[in-house]
């Protein structure tokens, strides 16, 4: 439907008034929602195939790798274990009263049995066990859901039936992703199981971490599409479609990015951030919400959440001065240094190494090449700051005890996050921070590739 001419005229007059008075520009035009990833039903069907592959392929491999015979994962509604979303279908949003997932590895020939005490079969992926039939007040037999102590007794009966030598549970002082068993659930479980079975409980270690980190090939194909969408939104945000130099504030750009996701029926796992570096101005002088001016260097941090998977991207932009057609050479060299630092991370990020080993090697090579930078890369996937080996923190360049000692595995994703600081001759030697973040995929063969592509030139606002 065409917009009436009087509405267009009013919009034009309002934009002109804002430009002359320096007031906040109007909200960007609402975009008709699109379906970049298809209908919700189609998305759920794709997610179900991912779940089946994760449980059929990854779970047995990882249970044997971590020497877990039986894994018990209890959780209650609204207090779900972090590993919950790696275990359930797209149509399952909560644990329903209580669900106890039990995984029993009977060896390579018989495979892993998947049992749910409570909850649903998740599209036929779990054997669901219910309590015995009960007769209600009207004399009708009904199968209820497990409830309270009765559910723990069902778990005890299952253990007695299968006689596992050890039982892994999610308790950890190192990984939040492996520490999902709440204190109340632990008390209820051990009280019901008694000392004999309680003595066989042990921490699940890295099993839930690596199951959350593991990604299939079709997930990688989707991740490329998701990263392309993130790129498209950033490219538009850092253009004259959104930014009018001398008028637009950084918060305007942040909210445009957030709104664009909402218009597409998507969301994010953090509020977008946009910042400015300016010749002759300090961060304190610029303040929290500066008006974007010509000659400014722009930076954004932006993530997309879709089909439970998350992206994480940081890009650089430049607002051309009058008469310029490109960013100054010194700024382009600053971006090239952060690109080179990306190269070093990709060359050293490989399965079998710990995150701290990758960090030490990259920082050593970085110093040999004379780059002034920091590396703080992290896994990404079902969580934005995802499960897996951490490669530094911005304020922990000596390594990250515990999280950084975990091992990189094949079939996982990383956000290669880092920054290089460089003096810019055109700015009188003032240092500029080129902070970049781009997602990569470690394939089943351990080779690293960009999920979509990486930024090698500034986004330009004319």
Short mmCIF file of C-alpha atoms in Angstrom, two decimals:
data_model
loop_
_atom_site.label_atom_id
_atom_site.label_comp_id
_atom_site.label_asym_id
_atom_site.label_seq_id
_atom_site.Cartn_x
_atom_site.Cartn_y
_atom_site.Cartn_z
CA UNK A 1 0.00 0.00 0.00
CA UNK A 2 1.44 3.38 -0.98
CA UNK A 3 2.02 6.00 1.70
CA UNK A 4 -0.23 9.08 1.23
CA UNK A 5 1.61 12.12 -0.07
CA UNK A 6 0.64 14.30 2.89
CA UNK A 7 2.26 11.77 5.26
CA UNK A 8 5.48 11.81 3.23
CA UNK A 9 5.51 15.62 3.27
CA UNK A 10 5.01 15.72 7.04
CA UNK A 11 7.86 13.26 7.50
CA UNK A 12 10.14 15.36 5.30
CA UNK A 13 9.32 18.57 7.19
CA UNK A 14 9.98 16.85 10.54
CA UNK A 15 13.37 15.55 9.35
CA UNK A 16 14.35 19.03 8.15
CA UNK A 17 13.35 20.57 11.46
CA UNK A 18 15.41 18.05 13.41
CA UNK A 19 18.45 18.70 11.24
CA UNK A 20 18.31 22.46 11.82
CA UNK A 21 17.60 22.33 15.55
CA UNK A 22 19.94 19.44 16.47
CA UNK A 23 17.15 17.57 18.26
CA UNK A 24 16.86 13.80 18.21
CA UNK A 25 15.82 12.49 14.77
CA UNK A 26 12.51 10.63 14.42
CA UNK A 27 12.28 6.88 14.87
CA UNK A 28 13.31 5.03 11.71
CA UNK A 29 10.51 3.95 9.43
CA UNK A 30 9.01 0.66 10.58
CA UNK A 31 9.90 -2.15 8.24
CA UNK A 32 7.27 -4.72 7.33
CA UNK A 33 8.34 -7.92 9.12
CA UNK A 34 10.02 -10.49 6.92
CA UNK A 35 10.89 -14.15 7.47
CA UNK A 36 14.63 -14.42 6.87
CA UNK A 37 14.72 -18.01 8.15
CA UNK A 38 11.29 -19.25 7.12
CA UNK A 39 8.21 -19.95 9.20
CA UNK A 40 8.41 -20.89 12.85
CA UNK A 41 7.24 -24.37 11.96
CA UNK A 42 9.99 -24.81 9.38
CA UNK A 43 12.54 -23.51 11.87
CA UNK A 44 11.37 -25.99 14.52
CA UNK A 45 11.63 -28.88 12.06
CA UNK A 46 15.19 -27.88 11.26
CA UNK A 47 16.03 -27.60 14.96
CA UNK A 48 14.55 -31.04 15.60
CA UNK A 49 16.94 -32.54 13.04
CA UNK A 50 19.83 -30.80 14.81
CA UNK A 51 18.69 -32.20 18.16
CA UNK A 52 18.42 -35.73 16.79
CA UNK A 53 21.94 -35.50 15.37
CA UNK A 54 23.32 -34.12 18.64
CA UNK A 55 21.79 -36.95 20.67
CA UNK A 56 22.53 -39.71 18.14
CA UNK A 57 26.07 -38.66 17.16
CA UNK A 58 27.63 -36.25 19.63
CA UNK A 59 26.26 -37.57 22.93
CA UNK A 60 27.67 -41.13 22.67
CA UNK A 61 31.05 -39.85 21.50
CA UNK A 62 31.30 -37.32 24.31
CA UNK A 63 30.09 -39.68 27.04
CA UNK A 64 32.86 -42.13 26.08
CA UNK A 65 35.44 -39.39 25.72
CA UNK A 66 34.64 -38.14 29.23
CA UNK A 67 34.26 -41.70 30.60
CA UNK A 68 30.68 -41.25 31.70
CA UNK A 69 28.65 -44.45 31.98
CA UNK A 70 25.43 -42.86 33.21
CA UNK A 71 24.49 -39.18 33.25
CA UNK A 72 21.55 -37.95 35.33
CA UNK A 73 20.24 -34.41 34.69
CA UNK A 74 17.34 -33.38 37.00
CA UNK A 75 15.76 -29.93 36.77
CA UNK A 76 12.59 -28.09 37.73
CA UNK A 77 10.42 -25.69 35.76
CA UNK A 78 11.95 -22.16 35.67
CA UNK A 79 15.20 -23.44 37.14
CA UNK A 80 16.45 -25.38 34.14
CA UNK A 81 20.00 -26.69 33.85
CA UNK A 82 22.13 -24.70 31.34
CA UNK A 83 22.38 -27.88 29.23
CA UNK A 84 18.56 -28.01 28.93
CA UNK A 85 18.38 -26.35 25.52
CA UNK A 86 20.88 -28.84 24.11
CA UNK A 87 18.57 -31.70 25.14
CA UNK A 88 15.08 -30.59 24.10
CA UNK A 89 13.01 -29.74 21.03
CA UNK A 90 12.26 -26.22 19.84
CA UNK A 91 8.70 -26.58 21.12
CA UNK A 92 9.82 -27.26 24.70
CA UNK A 93 10.30 -24.10 26.72
CA UNK A 94 10.47 -25.39 30.31
CA UNK A 95 11.09 -28.56 32.32
CA UNK A 96 7.42 -29.03 33.41
CA UNK A 97 7.27 -29.48 37.18
CA UNK A 98 10.41 -31.60 37.18
CA UNK A 99 12.10 -33.58 34.43
CA UNK A 100 14.91 -36.04 35.13
CA UNK A 101 16.87 -36.96 32.00
CA UNK A 102 18.89 -40.17 32.28
CA UNK A 103 21.49 -41.22 29.71
CA UNK A 104 22.98 -44.71 30.02
CA UNK A 105 25.82 -45.76 27.72
CA UNK A 106 25.70 -49.51 27.14
CA UNK A 107 28.71 -49.49 24.82
CA UNK A 108 29.31 -48.95 21.07
CA UNK A 109 27.15 -51.91 20.04
CA UNK A 110 24.04 -51.15 22.11
CA UNK A 111 24.40 -47.36 22.24
CA UNK A 112 23.07 -44.77 24.68
CA UNK A 113 19.60 -45.21 26.17
CA UNK A 114 17.77 -41.88 26.67
CA UNK A 115 15.08 -41.84 29.35
CA UNK A 116 12.91 -38.98 30.63
CA UNK A 117 11.30 -39.30 34.04
CA UNK A 118 8.65 -36.67 33.45
CA UNK A 119 8.37 -34.29 30.55
CA UNK A 120 7.73 -35.39 26.98
CA UNK A 121 9.46 -37.71 24.49
CA UNK A 122 10.74 -34.69 22.51
CA UNK A 123 9.49 -35.97 19.19
CA UNK A 124 10.31 -39.59 19.92
CA UNK A 125 13.89 -39.00 21.07
CA UNK A 126 13.33 -40.12 24.68
CA UNK A 127 11.66 -43.06 26.36
CA UNK A 128 9.25 -41.43 28.82
CA UNK A 129 8.49 -43.24 32.05
CA UNK A 130 5.37 -42.47 34.06
CA UNK A 131 4.19 -43.65 37.47
CA UNK A 132 1.70 -46.55 37.65
CA UNK A 133 -1.87 -45.86 36.56
CA UNK A 134 -4.12 -44.35 39.21
CA UNK A 135 -7.91 -44.32 39.57
CA UNK A 136 -9.39 -40.86 40.08
CA UNK A 137 -12.49 -40.00 42.11
CA UNK A 138 -14.73 -40.88 39.18
CA UNK A 139 -13.30 -44.37 38.83
CA UNK A 140 -11.33 -43.52 35.66
CA UNK A 141 -7.76 -44.77 35.28
CA UNK A 142 -5.31 -41.95 34.53
CA UNK A 143 -1.58 -41.77 33.99
CA UNK A 144 -0.35 -38.76 35.93
CA UNK A 145 2.98 -36.99 35.80
CA UNK A 146 5.65 -37.91 38.33
CA UNK A 147 5.49 -35.67 41.36
CA UNK A 148 7.67 -34.94 44.39
CA UNK A 149 9.34 -37.87 46.20
CA UNK A 150 7.61 -40.30 43.85
CA UNK A 151 9.80 -39.07 41.00
CA UNK A 152 13.03 -39.64 42.91
CA UNK A 153 11.85 -43.16 43.72
CA UNK A 154 11.40 -43.77 39.99
CA UNK A 155 15.03 -42.72 39.52
CA UNK A 156 16.12 -45.10 42.29
CA UNK A 157 14.21 -47.96 40.64
CA UNK A 158 15.89 -47.15 37.33
CA UNK A 159 19.34 -47.26 38.94
CA UNK A 160 18.57 -50.58 40.58
CA UNK A 161 17.40 -51.89 37.23
CA UNK A 162 20.53 -50.79 35.34
CA UNK A 163 23.20 -50.99 38.07
CA UNK A 164 25.60 -48.27 36.84
CA UNK A 165 29.05 -48.28 38.41
CA UNK A 166 29.13 -44.47 38.46
CA UNK A 167 26.58 -41.69 37.92
CA UNK A 168 27.61 -38.29 36.57
CA UNK A 169 25.78 -35.17 37.80
CA UNK A 170 26.21 -31.52 36.86
CA UNK A 171 28.17 -29.99 39.72
CA UNK A 172 31.24 -27.85 39.06
CA UNK A 173 33.19 -25.02 40.66
CA UNK A 174 34.82 -24.21 37.31
CA UNK A 175 32.13 -24.22 34.61
CA UNK A 176 28.71 -22.62 35.02
CA UNK A 177 27.57 -24.82 32.12
CA UNK A 178 28.43 -27.95 34.17
CA UNK A 179 26.94 -26.70 37.46
CA UNK A 180 23.23 -26.92 36.71
CA UNK A 181 22.15 -29.25 39.52
CA UNK A 182 20.58 -27.01 42.16
CA UNK A 183 21.23 -27.56 45.84
CA UNK A 184 17.58 -28.39 46.53
CA UNK A 185 17.47 -30.97 43.76
CA UNK A 186 20.70 -32.53 45.01
CA UNK A 187 19.29 -32.82 48.53
CA UNK A 188 16.04 -34.38 47.32
CA UNK A 189 17.85 -36.82 45.07
CA UNK A 190 20.44 -38.02 47.59
CA UNK A 191 17.86 -38.35 50.33
CA UNK A 192 15.80 -40.64 48.11
CA UNK A 193 18.72 -42.62 46.66
CA UNK A 194 20.37 -43.39 49.97
CA UNK A 195 24.08 -43.76 50.79
CA UNK A 196 24.81 -46.66 48.42
CA UNK A 197 23.77 -44.86 45.24
CA UNK A 198 24.90 -41.45 46.48
CA UNK A 199 28.43 -42.83 46.85
CA UNK A 200 28.45 -43.49 43.09
CA UNK A 201 27.70 -39.87 42.15
CA UNK A 202 30.53 -37.93 40.50
CA UNK A 203 30.88 -34.59 38.67
CA UNK A 204 30.09 -34.75 34.95
CA UNK A 205 33.22 -32.69 34.20
CA UNK A 206 33.41 -31.38 30.67
CA UNK A 207 30.56 -33.50 29.26
CA UNK A 208 27.79 -30.83 29.43
CA UNK A 209 30.28 -28.17 28.30
CA UNK A 210 31.23 -30.06 25.15
CA UNK A 211 27.67 -31.18 24.40
CA UNK A 212 26.57 -27.53 24.46
CA UNK A 213 29.56 -26.57 22.29
CA UNK A 214 29.10 -29.30 19.66
CA UNK A 215 27.54 -28.18 16.37
CA UNK A 216 26.43 -30.17 13.33
CA UNK A 217 27.11 -29.38 9.68
CA UNK A 218 23.62 -28.04 8.92
CA UNK A 219 23.83 -25.81 11.98
CA UNK A 220 26.96 -24.40 10.37
CA UNK A 221 25.08 -23.69 7.15
CA UNK A 222 22.42 -21.85 9.13
CA UNK A 223 25.09 -19.98 11.11
CA UNK A 224 26.46 -18.60 7.84
CA UNK A 225 23.00 -17.24 7.00
CA UNK A 226 22.65 -15.78 10.49
CA UNK A 227 26.05 -14.08 10.29
CA UNK A 228 25.18 -12.64 6.88
CA UNK A 229 22.06 -11.11 8.41
CA UNK A 230 24.17 -9.57 11.19
CA UNK A 231 26.47 -8.13 8.51
CA UNK A 232 23.54 -6.73 6.53
CA UNK A 233 22.11 -4.96 9.58
CA UNK A 234 25.50 -3.49 10.54
CA UNK A 235 26.17 -2.29 6.99
CA UNK A 236 22.84 -0.47 6.96
CA UNK A 237 23.34 0.92 10.48
CA UNK A 238 26.75 2.32 9.49
CA UNK A 239 25.43 4.12 6.41
CA UNK A 240 23.49 7.26 5.52
CA UNK A 241 20.29 5.23 5.70
CA UNK A 242 20.54 5.50 9.47
CA UNK A 243 23.24 8.10 10.22
CA UNK A 244 23.08 11.80 9.39
CA UNK A 245 26.42 13.33 10.50
CA UNK A 246 25.88 16.17 12.94
CA UNK A 247 22.41 14.94 13.92
CA UNK A 248 22.35 11.21 14.76
CA UNK A 249 23.47 10.05 18.19
CA UNK A 250 25.02 6.68 18.95
CA UNK A 251 21.92 5.63 20.92
CA UNK A 252 19.80 6.25 17.83
CA UNK A 253 21.91 3.73 15.91
CA UNK A 254 21.76 1.19 18.75
CA UNK A 255 17.98 1.35 18.90
CA UNK A 256 17.67 1.17 15.11
CA UNK A 257 19.62 -2.11 15.19
CA UNK A 258 17.49 -3.47 18.01
CA UNK A 259 14.28 -2.41 16.25
CA UNK A 260 15.38 -3.96 12.98
CA UNK A 261 15.73 -7.34 14.69
CA UNK A 262 12.30 -6.99 16.25
CA UNK A 263 10.77 -6.11 12.88
CA UNK A 264 12.27 -9.31 11.47
CA UNK A 265 10.70 -11.35 14.27
CA UNK A 266 14.12 -11.96 15.87
CA UNK A 267 15.87 -10.96 19.05
CA UNK A 268 19.34 -10.62 20.54
CA UNK A 269 21.19 -11.82 23.61
CA UNK A 270 22.51 -8.33 24.51
CA UNK A 271 21.64 -4.75 23.72
CA UNK A 272 23.69 -3.47 20.76
CA UNK A 273 26.44 -0.98 21.53
CA UNK A 274 27.85 1.76 19.32
CA UNK A 275 30.82 3.95 20.26
CA UNK A 276 32.88 6.78 18.75
CA UNK A 277 36.58 7.65 18.60
CA UNK A 278 37.34 11.21 17.52
CA UNK A 279 40.51 13.08 16.71
CA UNK A 280 41.52 15.29 19.64
CA UNK A 281 38.77 14.00 21.97
CA UNK A 282 38.95 11.64 24.92
CA UNK A 283 36.31 9.08 25.83
CA UNK A 284 35.30 11.25 28.80
CA UNK A 285 34.90 14.31 26.58
CA UNK A 286 32.71 12.42 24.13
CA UNK A 287 30.35 11.23 26.86
CA UNK A 288 27.93 8.32 26.77
CA UNK A 289 25.73 9.41 23.85
CA UNK A 290 27.67 11.70 21.50
CA UNK A 291 26.33 13.10 18.25
CA UNK A 292 28.15 11.41 15.37
CA UNK A 293 30.32 13.89 13.44
CA UNK A 294 32.32 13.76 10.23
CA UNK A 295 35.77 12.26 10.77
CA UNK A 296 34.55 9.95 13.56
CA UNK A 297 35.63 6.31 13.83
CA UNK A 298 32.65 4.13 14.72
CA UNK A 299 32.53 0.78 16.46
CA UNK A 300 29.62 -1.56 17.14
CA UNK A 301 29.04 -4.78 19.05
CA UNK A 302 25.98 -6.64 17.80
CA UNK A 303 24.42 -10.08 18.13
CA UNK A 304 21.54 -11.94 16.52
CA UNK A 305 19.57 -14.73 18.21
CA UNK A 306 17.63 -17.13 16.00
CA UNK A 307 16.71 -20.81 16.34
CA UNK A 308 18.40 -20.67 19.77
CA UNK A 309 21.75 -19.88 18.13
CA UNK A 310 23.66 -16.65 18.71
CA UNK A 311 26.06 -14.54 16.67
CA UNK A 312 28.57 -12.02 18.03
CA UNK A 313 30.05 -9.37 15.72
CA UNK A 314 32.12 -6.21 16.17
CA UNK A 315 32.79 -3.97 13.18
CA UNK A 316 34.45 -0.63 12.50
CA UNK A 317 33.02 2.31 10.59
CA UNK A 318 34.23 5.72 9.45
CA UNK A 319 32.30 8.94 8.77
CA UNK A 320 33.86 10.64 5.76
CA UNK A 321 34.92 14.25 6.02
CA UNK A 322 33.93 16.65 3.26
CA UNK A 323 36.01 15.83 0.19
CA UNK A 324 37.05 12.35 1.38
CA UNK A 325 36.17 9.20 -0.54
CA UNK A 326 37.82 6.73 1.85
CA UNK A 327 39.19 6.47 5.36
CA UNK A 328 42.70 7.92 5.96
CA UNK A 329 45.56 5.51 5.31
CA UNK A 330 46.55 5.44 8.99
CA UNK A 331 43.10 4.20 9.98
CA UNK A 332 43.17 1.55 7.26
CA UNK A 333 46.53 0.36 8.60
CA UNK A 334 45.02 0.14 12.10
CA UNK A 335 42.27 -2.10 10.75
CA UNK A 336 44.85 -4.18 8.89
CA UNK A 337 46.68 -4.83 12.18
CA UNK A 338 43.55 -6.20 13.82
CA UNK A 339 43.03 -8.33 10.69
CA UNK A 340 46.54 -9.69 11.13
CA UNK A 341 45.79 -10.51 14.74
CA UNK A 342 42.72 -12.42 13.53
CA UNK A 343 45.01 -14.41 11.23
CA UNK A 344 47.18 -15.41 14.19
CA UNK A 345 44.19 -16.63 16.21
CA UNK A 346 42.85 -18.70 13.32
CA UNK A 347 46.26 -20.25 12.72
CA UNK A 348 46.60 -21.31 16.37
CA UNK A 349 42.98 -22.22 17.20
CA UNK A 350 42.81 -25.96 16.72
CA UNK A 351 41.35 -29.01 18.49
CA UNK A 352 43.42 -30.64 21.22
CA UNK A 353 44.83 -27.37 22.52
CA UNK A 354 43.60 -25.63 25.64
CA UNK A 355 42.35 -22.09 25.41
CA UNK A 356 45.31 -20.90 27.47
CA UNK A 357 47.76 -22.61 25.10
CA UNK A 358 46.16 -20.86 22.13
CA UNK A 359 46.30 -17.53 23.96
CA UNK A 360 49.96 -17.81 24.93
CA UNK A 361 51.03 -18.75 21.41
CA UNK A 362 49.03 -15.96 19.77
CA UNK A 363 50.26 -13.28 22.18
CA UNK A 364 53.87 -14.39 21.67
CA UNK A 365 53.53 -14.12 17.89
CA UNK A 366 51.67 -10.82 18.23
CA UNK A 367 54.55 -9.28 20.17
CA UNK A 368 57.10 -10.63 17.69
CA UNK A 369 55.22 -8.80 14.93
CA UNK A 370 55.05 -5.58 16.92
CA UNK A 371 51.27 -5.48 17.30
CA UNK A 372 49.88 -3.76 20.40
CA UNK A 373 46.75 -5.77 21.10
CA UNK A 374 44.70 -8.05 23.31
CA UNK A 375 42.85 -11.29 22.58
CA UNK A 376 39.65 -12.33 24.34
CA UNK A 377 37.94 -14.86 22.09
CA UNK A 378 35.21 -17.21 23.25
CA UNK A 379 32.97 -20.06 22.10
CA UNK A 380 29.56 -19.13 20.74
CA UNK A 381 26.44 -21.10 19.86
CA UNK A 382 23.54 -21.97 22.13
CA UNK A 383 24.86 -19.21 24.39
CA UNK A 384 26.49 -15.96 23.29
CA UNK A 385 29.42 -16.39 25.64
CA UNK A 386 29.28 -20.08 24.95
CA UNK A 387 30.46 -23.34 26.44
CA UNK A 388 34.02 -24.43 25.74
CA UNK A 389 37.63 -23.35 26.08
CA UNK A 390 38.02 -19.63 26.72
CA UNK A 391 40.87 -17.88 24.88
CA UNK A 392 41.67 -15.01 27.22
CA UNK A 393 39.65 -12.23 28.81
CA UNK A 394 40.27 -8.56 28.05
CA UNK A 395 41.67 -8.11 31.57
CA UNK A 396 43.22 -11.62 31.90
CA UNK A 397 45.87 -11.77 29.20
CA UNK A 398 47.99 -14.08 31.36
CA UNK A 399 45.37 -16.82 30.88
CA UNK A 400 42.10 -17.89 32.48
CA UNK A 401 42.44 -20.63 35.12
CA UNK A 402 39.84 -23.37 34.76
CA UNK A 403 37.82 -22.13 31.78
CA UNK A 404 40.98 -21.52 29.76
CA UNK A 405 42.34 -24.97 30.65
CA UNK A 406 39.50 -26.70 28.79
CA UNK A 407 40.30 -28.21 25.40
CA UNK A 408 39.13 -26.99 22.01
CA UNK A 409 37.10 -29.66 20.20
CA UNK A 410 36.14 -30.19 16.54
CA UNK A 411 32.61 -29.25 15.47
CA UNK A 412 32.32 -26.11 17.55
CA UNK A 413 32.16 -22.35 16.92
CA UNK A 414 34.15 -19.37 18.19
CA UNK A 415 33.77 -15.62 18.23
CA UNK A 416 37.27 -14.37 17.40
CA UNK A 417 37.21 -11.24 19.55
CA UNK A 418 40.27 -8.99 19.85
CA UNK A 419 41.67 -5.50 19.38
CA UNK A 420 44.80 -3.84 18.06
CA UNK A 421 45.76 -0.29 19.09
CA UNK A 422 47.71 1.81 16.59
CA UNK A 423 48.97 5.42 16.38
CA UNK A 424 47.41 7.21 13.41
CA UNK A 425 49.67 9.75 11.65
CA UNK A 426 46.73 11.71 10.23
CA UNK A 427 45.50 12.18 13.78
CA UNK A 428 48.84 13.48 15.05
CA UNK A 429 49.88 10.08 16.38
CA UNK A 430 46.70 9.67 18.46
CA UNK A 431 46.07 5.99 19.16
CA UNK A 432 43.01 4.33 17.69
CA UNK A 433 41.59 1.05 18.90
CA UNK A 434 40.49 -1.31 16.12
CA UNK A 435 38.29 -3.84 17.90
CA UNK A 436 36.88 -6.62 15.77
CA UNK A 437 34.85 -9.74 16.39
CA UNK A 438 33.90 -12.31 13.79
CA UNK A 439 32.46 -15.80 14.13
CA UNK A 440 34.30 -18.89 12.90
CA UNK A 441 33.45 -22.57 12.51
CA UNK A 442 35.74 -25.44 13.47
CA UNK A 443 34.63 -28.27 11.21
CA UNK A 444 34.51 -31.96 12.03
CA UNK A 445 38.04 -32.12 10.59
CA UNK A 446 39.20 -29.37 12.93
CA UNK A 447 39.80 -26.84 10.16
CA UNK A 448 38.77 -23.26 10.89
CA UNK A 449 36.74 -21.11 8.49
CA UNK A 450 34.85 -17.84 8.74
CA UNK A 451 31.17 -18.47 9.37
CA UNK A 452 30.41 -15.86 6.70
CA UNK A 453 33.33 -13.51 6.06
CA UNK A 454 35.42 -10.93 7.89
CA UNK A 455 35.64 -7.17 7.72
CA UNK A 456 38.74 -5.87 5.93
CA UNK A 457 37.52 -2.35 5.07
CA UNK A 458 35.63 0.29 7.05
CA UNK A 459 31.89 0.69 6.64
CA UNK A 460 31.66 4.24 5.26
CA UNK A 461 29.10 6.91 6.15
CA UNK A 462 29.15 9.56 3.42
#
